[in-house]
Amino acid sequence: MKHSVTLDKEKCKGCTTCMKHCPTEAIRVRRGRAHIIQDRCIDCGQCIRVCPHHAKKAICDPFDRIEDYKFTVAMPAPSFYGQFSNLDDVNIVLQALLDIGFDAVFEVSRAAEIISDITRKTYDEETEKRTGPIISSACPATVRLICMRFPKLIPNLHKMIAPVELAAMRAREEAVKKSGLSPEEIGVFFITPCPAKVTADRYPLFLEERVIDGTFSMADIYKRVLGPMKKVKEPRQISKSGIMGIGWARVGGESSALLKEHHLAVDGIENVIDILEDVENGLLPEVEFLELNACTQGCVGGCLTVENPYTAKSRIRKLMKYLPVSKNKAEPEDAEAILALAKKVPEYVPVWQLSEDREDAMRIFMEIADLRRRLPGLDCGSCGAPSCRSFAEDVATNFASEEDCIFHMRERMQYMAGGGDADEYLPPPFRRTDGEESDEKDNDHDDFG
Amino acid sequence: MDSLHLHFDIDGSDFTSAGEAASELKRVLRQLGFPPEIIRRCAISMYEGEINMVIHANGGTVDVYIDSDEIIFELIDSGPGIADVELAMQEGYSTASQEVRDLGFGAGMGLPNMKRYTDQIIVDSIVGVGTAVFMSIKLE
């Protein structure tokens, strides 16, 4: 799999910040640079957010991809509307998208309303046939997390295609009718708030084939529409979605659109992990629908957005004020066809399994336990692994050498220094003795600054 | 192959850390490649045992032995003990304080869940001395 989240080698200084923040321990630092363990990356974008050198980035499509098609449709995620100050009409944004070169727009919020409608109608049947909650599959980062870390909850995932995928299919149909062109001549493009959705567009979770022609970063399109938006005087009525669809932009939107009581909406990847642990431990039996958002405040918190998530959320709320509840519904035969599109079921990806063979795995595990007893437990990150534990795992699986630990380096230096103490050669956090505080301060800078 | 032994000290003074041992056990079982269903049964049994120790017994210890054909749990505490084990095994029966219930615990599902998700459970308790719970989950 080719992930959207990647490293800019030139900018990376090997500082370990991203490694420390990665929720799936997917990053190691080697030779002054961060490396992403591809199998473990869920494209949550946490590393992009925290990198002080902007060396982590999301690969989206370049804007000139629209030149490849005779007719193009822009599909803005609802979170896009929260990016603009003093916006009181989403039609201004949609008009500006047409002005920068798209031939049509299809709001993802329209498809979201259809999906909410179908989910409402099948809700009782779905909750009855499973133990535990229906878990929303709208956030691809959390779906991938579940596939790796909470396999028993995979059957609880809502078997449903993403709103943007439904939007893409509908947008193409509409464009074919409008332009008289063939489906291949039409390019449908998603304006995304996050890299997880870029990867999900390339490798769909429930669909068998991809239906989106390309994905643009929200920040990129933001820059392009700002000028044209100012020139829009009297926007045409283009928007065809209401509160329910646009509400998907922020945490709680998807679940409140179900009009049911027993739902729980969670935002922030660490909170998501905590809640999934609880559900796996058999807690929260009263929850029927679980909405999970890897980003703070939901999609408005995506790392490709421009605005602060809280600001964007409050703007979304303001925009929804004068809208009707919903403008899109699914006819019964429509609903059936859409449900049938979710053919694939995500599979358990046992990335933490030490070996295919149980006995071998147990042997490696004992080696890890043994190594951990010899490690300091400081999780300093100097070895290039996020914790002493993950370092021990790396050593036992031959991805690192025990000698990479700075405390083992101390022993080596002592040996090299003829058995004397190597303390003074080590940085302050790793020294055993304090020494002369005042004198040492200057030395620190000389030796290690 | 020797059995793999894991030891957990359960801190009885802190509700916020309750569940850590269950998380830790899940992580190990994932590493060892156990099927999701086994991991879930172990997690629930472990979690309930852990919470029981925090609520009633001011902590204790859990020893987990992973063999080729079963996973064995030994939970030992020196809490107040259980006067009527049979009653405690019934769903909904609880002696938890209101304070504990307000925190969302004490629904009387602890031991019943442990029984439900394991293949064998033995509860040995002496009032005023403590409680020992032995559980086994068979593999295959």
Coordinates of C-alpha atoms in Angstrom, one line a residue:
Chain A
M1 CA 0.0 0.0 0.0
K2 CA 1.2 3.5 -0.9
H3 CA 0.4 5.8 2.0
S4 CA -0.5 9.5 1.7
V5 CA 1.6 10.3 4.7
T6 CA 5.3 10.6 3.7
L7 CA 8.6 12.1 4.7
D8 CA 10.4 15.0 3.1
K9 CA 14.0 13.7 3.5
E10 CA 15.5 17.1 3.0
K11 CA 13.6 18.7 5.9
C12 CA 13.8 15.9 8.4
K13 CA 16.3 16.4 11.2
G14 CA 15.7 13.1 12.9
C15 CA 14.4 14.8 16.1
T16 CA 12.1 12.0 17.3
T17 CA 9.1 14.2 17.8
C18 CA 6.9 12.4 15.3
M19 CA 8.1 9.0 16.6
K20 CA 7.0 9.9 20.1
H21 CA 3.5 11.0 19.0
C22 CA 2.7 8.1 16.6
P23 CA -0.3 6.2 18.0
T24 CA 0.6 2.9 16.3
E25 CA 4.4 3.1 16.9
A26 CA 5.0 3.2 13.2
I27 CA 8.0 5.5 13.2
R28 CA 11.7 4.8 13.8
V29 CA 14.6 7.2 13.5
R30 CA 17.7 5.9 11.7
R31 CA 20.7 7.8 10.4
G32 CA 19.2 11.2 11.3
R33 CA 15.9 10.6 9.6
A34 CA 12.4 9.3 10.4
H35 CA 11.3 6.1 8.7
I36 CA 7.6 5.1 8.5
I37 CA 6.9 1.4 9.0
Q38 CA 4.3 1.1 6.1
D39 CA 2.3 -1.7 7.5
R40 CA 1.6 0.1 10.7
C41 CA 0.8 3.5 9.4
I42 CA -2.9 4.4 9.5
D43 CA -2.5 7.8 7.9
C44 CA -3.9 9.6 10.9
G45 CA -1.7 12.6 10.2
Q46 CA -0.5 13.0 13.9
C47 CA 3.1 13.2 12.7
I48 CA 2.3 15.9 10.2
R49 CA 0.7 17.9 13.0
V50 CA 3.6 17.7 15.4
C51 CA 6.6 17.9 13.2
P52 CA 8.5 21.1 14.0
H53 CA 10.3 21.0 10.7
H54 CA 7.3 20.4 8.4
A55 CA 9.1 17.3 7.2
K56 CA 6.0 15.1 7.3
K57 CA 3.5 15.7 4.6
A58 CA 0.4 14.3 2.9
I59 CA 0.7 13.4 -0.8
C60 CA -2.4 14.5 -2.6
D61 CA -2.9 15.0 -6.3
P62 CA -1.6 18.2 -8.1
F63 CA -4.3 20.6 -9.1
D64 CA -3.4 20.3 -12.8
R65 CA -4.8 16.8 -12.8
I66 CA -8.1 18.5 -13.8
E67 CA -6.5 19.1 -17.2
D68 CA -6.7 15.4 -17.9
Y69 CA -10.4 15.4 -18.1
K70 CA -13.0 17.0 -20.4
F71 CA -15.4 17.6 -17.6
T72 CA -14.5 17.9 -13.9
V73 CA -16.5 17.9 -10.7
A74 CA -15.4 19.2 -7.4
M75 CA -16.5 17.3 -4.3
P76 CA -15.9 19.5 -1.2
A77 CA -16.0 17.7 2.2
P78 CA -18.4 19.6 4.5
S79 CA -15.4 20.6 6.7
F80 CA -14.3 22.9 3.8
Y81 CA -17.1 25.3 4.7
G82 CA -15.7 25.9 8.2
Q83 CA -12.4 27.3 6.8
F84 CA -13.7 30.7 5.9
S85 CA -14.3 33.7 8.2
N86 CA -17.6 35.6 7.8
L87 CA -19.0 33.1 5.4
D88 CA -22.8 33.1 5.6
D89 CA -23.7 31.2 2.4
V90 CA -22.0 28.0 1.3
N91 CA -23.0 28.9 -2.3
I92 CA -20.2 31.5 -2.4
V93 CA -17.7 28.6 -1.9
L94 CA -19.3 26.4 -4.4
Q95 CA -19.5 29.3 -7.0
A96 CA -15.7 29.9 -6.5
L97 CA -15.0 26.3 -7.1
L98 CA -16.6 26.7 -10.5
D99 CA -14.7 29.9 -11.1
I100 CA -11.3 28.2 -10.5
G101 CA -11.9 25.7 -13.3
F102 CA -14.3 22.9 -12.2
D103 CA -17.3 22.3 -14.4
A104 CA -19.6 21.2 -11.6
V105 CA -19.7 20.7 -7.9
F106 CA -21.2 17.9 -5.9
E107 CA -21.2 18.4 -2.2
V108 CA -20.1 15.3 -0.1
S109 CA -22.7 16.5 2.4
R110 CA -25.5 15.4 0.0
A111 CA -24.2 11.9 -0.1
A112 CA -23.8 12.0 3.7
E113 CA -27.5 12.8 4.0
I114 CA -28.4 9.8 1.9
I115 CA -26.2 7.6 4.0
S116 CA -27.6 8.9 7.2
D117 CA -31.1 8.2 5.8
I118 CA -30.2 4.6 4.9
T119 CA -28.5 4.1 8.3
R120 CA -31.6 5.4 10.1
K121 CA -33.8 3.0 8.2
T122 CA -31.7 -0.1 8.8
Y123 CA -30.7 0.9 12.3
D124 CA -33.0 -1.3 14.4
E125 CA -32.2 -4.4 12.2
E126 CA -28.5 -3.7 12.4
T127 CA -28.4 -3.2 16.2
E128 CA -30.4 -6.3 16.8
K129 CA -28.2 -8.6 14.8
R130 CA -25.0 -7.8 16.5
T131 CA -23.5 -7.8 20.0
G132 CA -22.0 -4.4 20.9
P133 CA -22.4 -1.2 18.9
I134 CA -22.4 -0.4 15.2
I135 CA -19.1 1.3 14.8
S136 CA -19.0 4.1 12.2
S137 CA -16.7 3.4 9.3
A138 CA -16.6 7.0 8.1
C139 CA -13.1 7.8 9.4
P140 CA -10.6 5.6 7.5
A141 CA -7.8 6.1 10.1
T142 CA -10.0 4.6 12.8
V143 CA -11.1 1.7 10.5
R144 CA -7.4 0.9 9.9
L145 CA -6.7 1.2 13.6
I146 CA -9.5 -1.3 14.4
C147 CA -8.1 -3.7 11.7
M148 CA -4.7 -3.8 13.4
R149 CA -5.5 -3.4 17.1
F150 CA -9.1 -4.3 17.7
P151 CA -9.8 -7.3 15.4
K152 CA -12.7 -8.6 17.4
L153 CA -14.5 -5.3 16.7
I154 CA -14.2 -5.6 12.9
P155 CA -17.6 -7.3 12.6
N156 CA -19.1 -4.3 14.4
L157 CA -17.9 -1.9 11.7
H158 CA -20.8 -0.3 9.8
K159 CA -20.7 -2.0 6.4
M160 CA -21.2 1.1 4.3
I161 CA -19.3 3.0 1.6
A162 CA -17.9 6.4 2.4
P163 CA -20.1 9.5 1.7
V164 CA -17.4 10.7 -0.8
E165 CA -17.6 7.4 -2.7
L166 CA -21.3 7.7 -3.1
A167 CA -20.9 11.4 -4.0
A168 CA -18.4 10.4 -6.7
M169 CA -20.7 7.9 -8.3
R170 CA -23.7 10.3 -8.2
A171 CA -21.5 13.2 -9.5
R172 CA -20.3 11.1 -12.4
E173 CA -23.9 10.1 -13.3
E174 CA -25.1 13.7 -13.2
A175 CA -22.1 14.9 -15.2
V176 CA -22.7 12.3 -17.9
K177 CA -26.3 13.5 -18.3
K178 CA -25.3 17.1 -18.3
S179 CA -22.3 16.9 -20.7
G180 CA -23.2 14.0 -22.9
L181 CA -19.6 12.7 -22.4
S182 CA -18.7 9.2 -21.5
P183 CA -17.9 8.3 -17.8
E184 CA -14.2 8.1 -18.4
E185 CA -14.0 11.6 -19.8
I186 CA -15.3 12.9 -16.5
G187 CA -13.0 13.6 -13.6
V188 CA -14.4 13.6 -10.1
F189 CA -12.2 15.2 -7.4
F190 CA -12.4 15.2 -3.7
I191 CA -11.3 18.1 -1.5
T192 CA -10.1 16.3 1.6
P193 CA -9.4 17.5 5.1
C194 CA -7.0 14.6 5.9
P195 CA -4.5 12.1 4.4
A196 CA -6.4 9.1 5.7
K197 CA -9.1 9.9 3.1
V198 CA -6.5 10.2 0.4
T199 CA -5.3 6.7 1.1
A200 CA -8.9 5.4 1.4
D201 CA -9.7 7.0 -2.0
R202 CA -6.8 5.0 -3.5
Y203 CA -7.5 1.8 -1.6
P204 CA -11.2 1.7 -0.8
L205 CA -12.2 0.0 2.5
F206 CA -15.6 -1.5 1.4
L207 CA -15.8 -0.9 -2.3
E208 CA -14.1 -3.3 -4.7
E209 CA -12.9 -0.6 -7.0
R210 CA -12.0 3.0 -6.6
V211 CA -14.5 5.6 -7.9
I212 CA -12.7 8.9 -7.2
D213 CA -10.3 10.2 -9.9
G214 CA -8.2 12.3 -7.5
T215 CA -7.9 14.0 -4.2
F216 CA -6.9 17.6 -3.5
S217 CA -5.7 19.0 -0.2
M218 CA -8.2 21.3 1.4
A219 CA -5.4 23.7 2.2
D220 CA -4.4 23.9 -1.5
I221 CA -7.9 24.5 -2.7
Y222 CA -8.5 27.0 0.1
K223 CA -5.7 29.2 -1.3
R224 CA -7.1 29.0 -4.8
V225 CA -10.7 29.9 -3.9
L226 CA -10.1 32.8 -1.5
G227 CA -9.6 35.4 -4.3
P228 CA -12.5 34.2 -6.5
M229 CA -14.8 34.1 -3.4
K230 CA -14.4 37.8 -2.9
K231 CA -15.6 38.5 -6.4
V232 CA -18.8 36.4 -6.1
K233 CA -21.5 39.1 -5.7
E234 CA -24.8 37.2 -6.0
P235 CA -24.2 33.5 -5.7
R236 CA -26.5 31.1 -7.5
Q237 CA -28.3 28.5 -5.4
I238 CA -26.0 25.5 -6.0
S239 CA -26.0 23.8 -2.6
K240 CA -28.3 20.9 -2.1
S241 CA -27.7 19.9 1.4
G242 CA -29.0 20.7 4.9
I243 CA -28.0 20.5 8.5
M244 CA -27.5 16.8 8.7
G245 CA -25.1 16.6 5.8
I246 CA -23.0 19.6 6.7
G247 CA -23.1 18.5 10.3
W248 CA -20.8 15.5 9.4
A249 CA -18.0 18.1 9.4
R250 CA -17.6 17.9 13.1
V251 CA -17.7 15.3 15.9
G252 CA -21.3 14.2 16.7
G253 CA -22.7 15.2 13.3
E254 CA -22.9 11.7 11.9
S255 CA -24.4 10.2 15.0
S256 CA -26.9 13.0 15.7
A257 CA -28.2 12.6 12.1
L258 CA -29.4 9.2 13.1
L259 CA -32.0 10.7 15.5
K260 CA -31.4 7.9 18.0
E261 CA -30.6 8.1 21.6
H262 CA -27.9 5.7 22.4
H263 CA -25.0 7.0 20.4
L264 CA -21.5 8.0 21.5
A265 CA -19.2 10.3 19.4
V266 CA -15.5 10.4 20.2
D267 CA -12.8 12.6 18.7
G268 CA -9.0 12.5 19.0
I269 CA -7.0 9.4 18.2
E270 CA -6.0 8.7 21.9
N271 CA -9.6 9.0 23.0
V272 CA -10.6 6.7 20.2
I273 CA -8.1 4.1 21.4
D274 CA -9.4 4.4 25.0
I275 CA -13.0 3.9 24.0
L276 CA -12.2 0.9 21.8
E277 CA -10.3 -0.6 24.7
D278 CA -13.5 -0.2 26.8
V279 CA -15.7 -1.6 24.2
E280 CA -13.4 -4.6 23.8
N281 CA -13.4 -5.1 27.5
G282 CA -17.2 -5.5 27.4
L283 CA -18.0 -2.0 28.8
L284 CA -20.5 0.5 27.3
P285 CA -23.2 -2.2 26.6
E286 CA -25.8 0.6 26.2
V287 CA -24.1 2.2 23.2
E288 CA -25.8 1.3 20.0
F289 CA -23.8 3.5 17.6
L290 CA -20.2 4.5 18.0
E291 CA -18.9 7.4 16.0
L292 CA -15.1 7.6 16.0
N293 CA -13.0 10.5 14.7
A294 CA -9.2 10.3 14.7
C295 CA -9.0 14.1 14.6
T296 CA -9.8 16.6 17.3
Q297 CA -13.4 17.9 16.9
G298 CA -13.8 15.5 13.9
C299 CA -13.0 16.3 10.2
V300 CA -12.7 20.0 10.9
G301 CA -9.5 19.0 12.8
G302 CA -7.9 17.2 9.9
C303 CA -4.3 18.1 9.3
L304 CA -5.0 19.4 5.8
T305 CA -7.4 22.0 7.0
V306 CA -6.4 25.6 7.4
E307 CA -8.4 26.8 10.4
N308 CA -8.2 25.8 14.0
P309 CA -10.7 22.9 14.6
Y310 CA -12.7 24.7 17.3
T311 CA -13.1 27.9 15.2
A312 CA -14.1 25.8 12.2
K313 CA -16.6 23.9 14.3
S314 CA -18.3 27.1 15.5
R315 CA -18.5 28.4 11.9
I316 CA -20.1 25.2 10.8
R317 CA -22.7 25.6 13.5
K318 CA -23.4 29.2 12.4
L319 CA -23.8 28.1 8.8
M320 CA -26.2 25.4 9.7
K321 CA -28.5 27.8 11.5
Y322 CA -30.7 28.8 8.6
L323 CA -30.6 25.5 6.7
P324 CA -33.4 22.9 6.4
V325 CA -32.7 19.7 8.4
S326 CA -32.0 17.5 5.3
K327 CA -32.5 17.8 1.6
N328 CA -31.6 14.2 0.5
K329 CA -33.2 10.9 1.0
A330 CA -32.8 7.4 -0.2
E331 CA -35.6 5.7 -2.0
P332 CA -36.0 2.0 -0.9
E333 CA -34.5 0.5 -4.1
D334 CA -31.7 3.2 -3.9
A335 CA -30.9 2.1 -0.3
E336 CA -30.6 -1.5 -1.3
A337 CA -28.3 -0.7 -4.2
I338 CA -26.1 1.4 -2.0
L339 CA -25.9 -1.1 0.8
A340 CA -24.9 -3.8 -1.8
L341 CA -21.9 -1.7 -2.9
A342 CA -20.1 -2.5 0.4
K343 CA -18.9 -5.9 -0.8
K344 CA -15.5 -6.1 0.9
V345 CA -15.0 -6.5 4.6
P346 CA -11.8 -5.1 6.1
E347 CA -9.5 -7.8 7.4
Y348 CA -7.4 -8.3 10.5
V349 CA -3.9 -7.1 9.8
P350 CA -1.8 -8.6 12.6
V351 CA 1.1 -6.2 12.4
W352 CA 2.1 -6.8 16.0
Q353 CA 2.3 -10.6 15.7
L354 CA 5.9 -11.6 16.4
S355 CA 5.9 -14.8 14.4
E356 CA 3.4 -17.0 12.5
D357 CA 4.5 -19.9 14.7
R358 CA 3.2 -19.7 18.2
E359 CA 6.2 -21.3 19.8
D360 CA 8.5 -19.1 18.0
A361 CA 6.4 -16.0 19.0
M362 CA 6.7 -17.2 22.6
R363 CA 10.4 -17.5 22.4
I364 CA 10.7 -14.0 20.9
F365 CA 8.4 -12.7 23.6
M366 CA 10.6 -14.1 26.3
E367 CA 13.6 -12.5 24.7
I368 CA 11.7 -9.2 24.7
A369 CA 10.8 -9.6 28.4
D370 CA 14.5 -10.4 29.2
L371 CA 15.8 -7.4 27.2
R372 CA 13.3 -5.1 28.9
R373 CA 14.7 -6.0 32.3
R374 CA 18.1 -4.8 31.1
L375 CA 16.8 -1.5 29.6
P376 CA 16.4 1.6 31.7
G377 CA 12.7 2.2 31.0
L378 CA 13.2 5.9 30.4
D379 CA 11.7 5.8 26.9
C380 CA 14.2 8.5 25.9
G381 CA 14.0 7.7 22.2
S382 CA 17.8 8.0 21.7
C383 CA 17.9 4.5 20.2
G384 CA 15.4 5.6 17.5
A385 CA 12.4 3.7 18.9
P386 CA 9.5 5.3 20.7
S387 CA 9.9 3.3 23.9
C388 CA 12.2 0.9 25.6
R389 CA 9.5 -1.7 25.0
S390 CA 9.3 -1.1 21.3
F391 CA 13.1 -1.0 21.2
A392 CA 13.2 -4.5 22.8
E393 CA 10.7 -5.7 20.2
D394 CA 12.9 -4.3 17.5
V395 CA 16.0 -6.0 18.9
A396 CA 14.3 -9.3 19.3
T397 CA 13.0 -9.2 15.8
N398 CA 16.4 -8.1 14.4
F399 CA 15.5 -4.6 13.5
A400 CA 17.8 -3.0 16.0
S401 CA 20.9 -4.0 18.0
E402 CA 21.0 -3.9 21.8
E403 CA 24.1 -1.7 21.5
D404 CA 21.9 1.1 20.1
C405 CA 20.7 1.9 23.7
I406 CA 22.6 4.8 25.1
F407 CA 23.0 3.0 28.4
H408 CA 24.8 0.2 26.8
M409 CA 26.9 2.8 25.1
R410 CA 27.8 4.0 28.6
E411 CA 29.2 0.6 29.3
R412 CA 31.2 0.6 26.1
M413 CA 32.6 4.0 26.8
Q414 CA 33.6 2.9 30.3
Y415 CA 35.5 0.0 28.8
M416 CA 37.1 2.3 26.3
A417 CA 38.0 4.8 29.0
G418 CA 39.9 2.0 30.7
G419 CA 37.3 1.1 33.2
G420 CA 36.8 4.6 34.5
D421 CA 33.5 6.4 34.7
A422 CA 32.0 7.5 31.4
D423 CA 29.4 9.7 33.2
E424 CA 30.8 13.0 32.1
Y425 CA 30.6 12.1 28.5
L426 CA 26.9 11.5 28.6
P427 CA 24.2 14.1 28.3
P428 CA 22.7 15.3 31.6
P429 CA 19.5 13.1 31.5
F430 CA 21.6 10.0 31.4
R431 CA 24.3 10.8 34.1
R432 CA 24.2 8.9 37.3
T433 CA 25.9 11.5 39.4
D434 CA 25.0 15.2 39.5
G435 CA 28.6 16.4 39.7
E436 CA 29.2 20.1 40.4
E437 CA 26.0 21.7 39.2
S438 CA 27.3 25.2 38.4
D439 CA 30.5 24.1 36.7
E440 CA 28.9 21.4 34.7
K441 CA 26.4 23.7 33.1
D442 CA 28.9 25.3 30.8
N443 CA 30.6 22.0 30.1
D444 CA 27.3 20.6 28.9
H445 CA 27.1 23.3 26.2
D446 CA 30.7 22.8 25.2
D447 CA 30.4 19.0 24.9
F448 CA 26.9 18.5 23.6
G449 CA 25.5 21.9 22.5
Chain B
M1 CA 7.8 -25.4 25.4
D2 CA 7.5 -23.9 28.8
S3 CA 4.5 -21.9 29.6
L4 CA 4.8 -18.1 29.4
H5 CA 4.2 -16.4 32.7
L6 CA 3.0 -12.8 33.1
H7 CA 2.7 -11.1 36.4
F8 CA 0.6 -8.0 37.1
D9 CA 0.3 -6.0 40.3
I10 CA -3.1 -4.3 40.5
D11 CA -3.0 -1.0 42.3
G12 CA -6.1 -0.8 44.4
S13 CA -5.9 2.9 45.2
D14 CA -6.4 4.2 41.7
F15 CA -9.5 3.8 39.5
T16 CA -7.9 5.7 36.7
S17 CA -5.3 3.0 36.1
A18 CA -7.9 0.1 36.3
G19 CA -7.9 -1.7 32.9
E20 CA -4.2 -1.3 32.3
A21 CA -3.4 -4.9 33.0
A22 CA -6.1 -6.0 30.6
S23 CA -4.7 -3.7 27.9
E24 CA -1.3 -5.1 28.5
L25 CA -2.5 -8.7 28.3
K26 CA -4.2 -7.9 25.0
R27 CA -1.1 -6.5 23.6
V28 CA 0.9 -9.6 24.5
L29 CA -1.8 -11.9 23.1
R30 CA -1.8 -10.0 19.8
Q31 CA 2.0 -10.3 19.6
L32 CA 1.7 -14.1 20.2
G33 CA -0.8 -14.3 17.3
F34 CA -3.9 -15.5 19.2
P35 CA -7.2 -15.3 17.4
P36 CA -9.4 -12.2 18.1
E37 CA -12.0 -14.3 19.9
I38 CA -9.6 -15.6 22.4
I39 CA -8.1 -12.2 22.9
R40 CA -11.5 -10.7 23.6
R41 CA -12.5 -13.4 26.1
C42 CA -9.2 -13.0 28.0
A43 CA -9.6 -9.2 27.9
I44 CA -13.0 -9.3 29.4
S45 CA -12.2 -11.9 32.1
M46 CA -9.0 -10.0 33.0
Y47 CA -10.7 -6.6 33.1
E48 CA -13.5 -7.8 35.3
G49 CA -11.1 -9.4 37.7
E50 CA -8.9 -6.3 37.8
I51 CA -11.9 -4.1 38.5
N52 CA -13.2 -6.4 41.2
M53 CA -9.8 -6.1 43.0
V54 CA -9.9 -2.3 42.8
I55 CA -13.5 -2.0 44.0
H56 CA -13.5 -4.6 46.7
A57 CA -10.0 -5.6 47.8
N58 CA -7.7 -2.6 47.5
G59 CA -5.7 -4.3 44.8
G60 CA -4.0 -7.6 44.4
T61 CA -2.0 -9.7 41.9
V62 CA -2.8 -11.5 38.7
D63 CA -0.6 -14.2 37.3
V64 CA -1.3 -15.4 33.7
Y65 CA 0.2 -18.6 32.4
I66 CA 0.0 -19.1 28.6
D67 CA 0.4 -22.8 27.7
S68 CA 0.0 -24.6 24.4
D69 CA -3.5 -25.7 25.2
E70 CA -4.9 -23.2 27.7
I71 CA -4.5 -19.8 29.3
I72 CA -4.7 -19.8 33.1
F73 CA -5.4 -16.8 35.3
E74 CA -4.7 -16.7 39.0
L75 CA -6.1 -13.7 40.8
I76 CA -5.2 -13.3 44.4
D77 CA -6.2 -10.5 46.8
S78 CA -6.2 -10.0 50.6
G79 CA -9.5 -8.1 50.6
P80 CA -12.6 -8.7 52.7
G81 CA -13.5 -12.0 51.0
I82 CA -16.8 -13.1 49.6
A83 CA -19.4 -14.4 52.1
D84 CA -21.6 -16.2 49.6
V85 CA -19.8 -17.1 46.4
E86 CA -22.8 -18.6 44.8
L87 CA -24.8 -15.4 45.3
A88 CA -21.9 -13.3 44.0
M89 CA -21.9 -15.4 40.8
Q90 CA -25.4 -14.3 40.0
E91 CA -25.9 -11.5 37.5
G92 CA -26.8 -8.2 39.1
Y93 CA -25.8 -9.1 42.6
S94 CA -23.3 -6.5 44.0
T95 CA -22.1 -5.3 47.3
A96 CA -20.4 -2.2 45.8
S97 CA -20.8 1.1 47.6
Q98 CA -22.9 3.9 46.1
E99 CA -19.7 5.8 45.5
V100 CA -18.4 3.0 43.3
R101 CA -21.8 2.7 41.5
D102 CA -21.7 6.5 40.8
L103 CA -18.4 5.9 39.0
G104 CA -20.3 3.5 36.7
F105 CA -19.0 0.3 38.3
G106 CA -20.7 -2.2 40.6
A107 CA -23.4 -3.5 38.2
G108 CA -23.0 -7.0 39.6
M109 CA -21.6 -8.4 36.3
G110 CA -18.0 -9.0 37.4
L111 CA -17.9 -12.6 38.4
P112 CA -20.8 -13.6 36.1
N113 CA -18.9 -12.2 33.1
M114 CA -15.7 -14.0 34.2
K115 CA -17.7 -17.2 34.4
R116 CA -19.3 -16.6 31.0
Y117 CA -16.1 -15.9 29.1
T118 CA -13.9 -18.6 30.6
D119 CA -14.1 -22.4 30.3
Q120 CA -13.5 -23.0 34.0
I121 CA -13.6 -20.8 37.1
I122 CA -12.9 -21.6 40.7
V123 CA -13.5 -19.0 43.4
D124 CA -11.9 -19.6 46.7
S125 CA -12.6 -17.1 49.4
I126 CA -12.3 -16.8 53.1
V127 CA -14.0 -13.8 54.8
G128 CA -11.5 -11.5 56.4
V129 CA -8.6 -13.2 54.6
G130 CA -9.0 -12.7 50.9
T131 CA -10.1 -14.2 47.6
A132 CA -8.4 -16.4 45.0
V133 CA -9.9 -16.8 41.6
F134 CA -8.6 -19.4 39.1
M135 CA -9.8 -19.2 35.5
S136 CA -9.0 -21.2 32.5
I137 CA -9.6 -20.5 28.8
K138 CA -9.0 -23.5 26.6
L139 CA -7.2 -23.1 23.3
E140 CA -8.7 -24.8 20.2

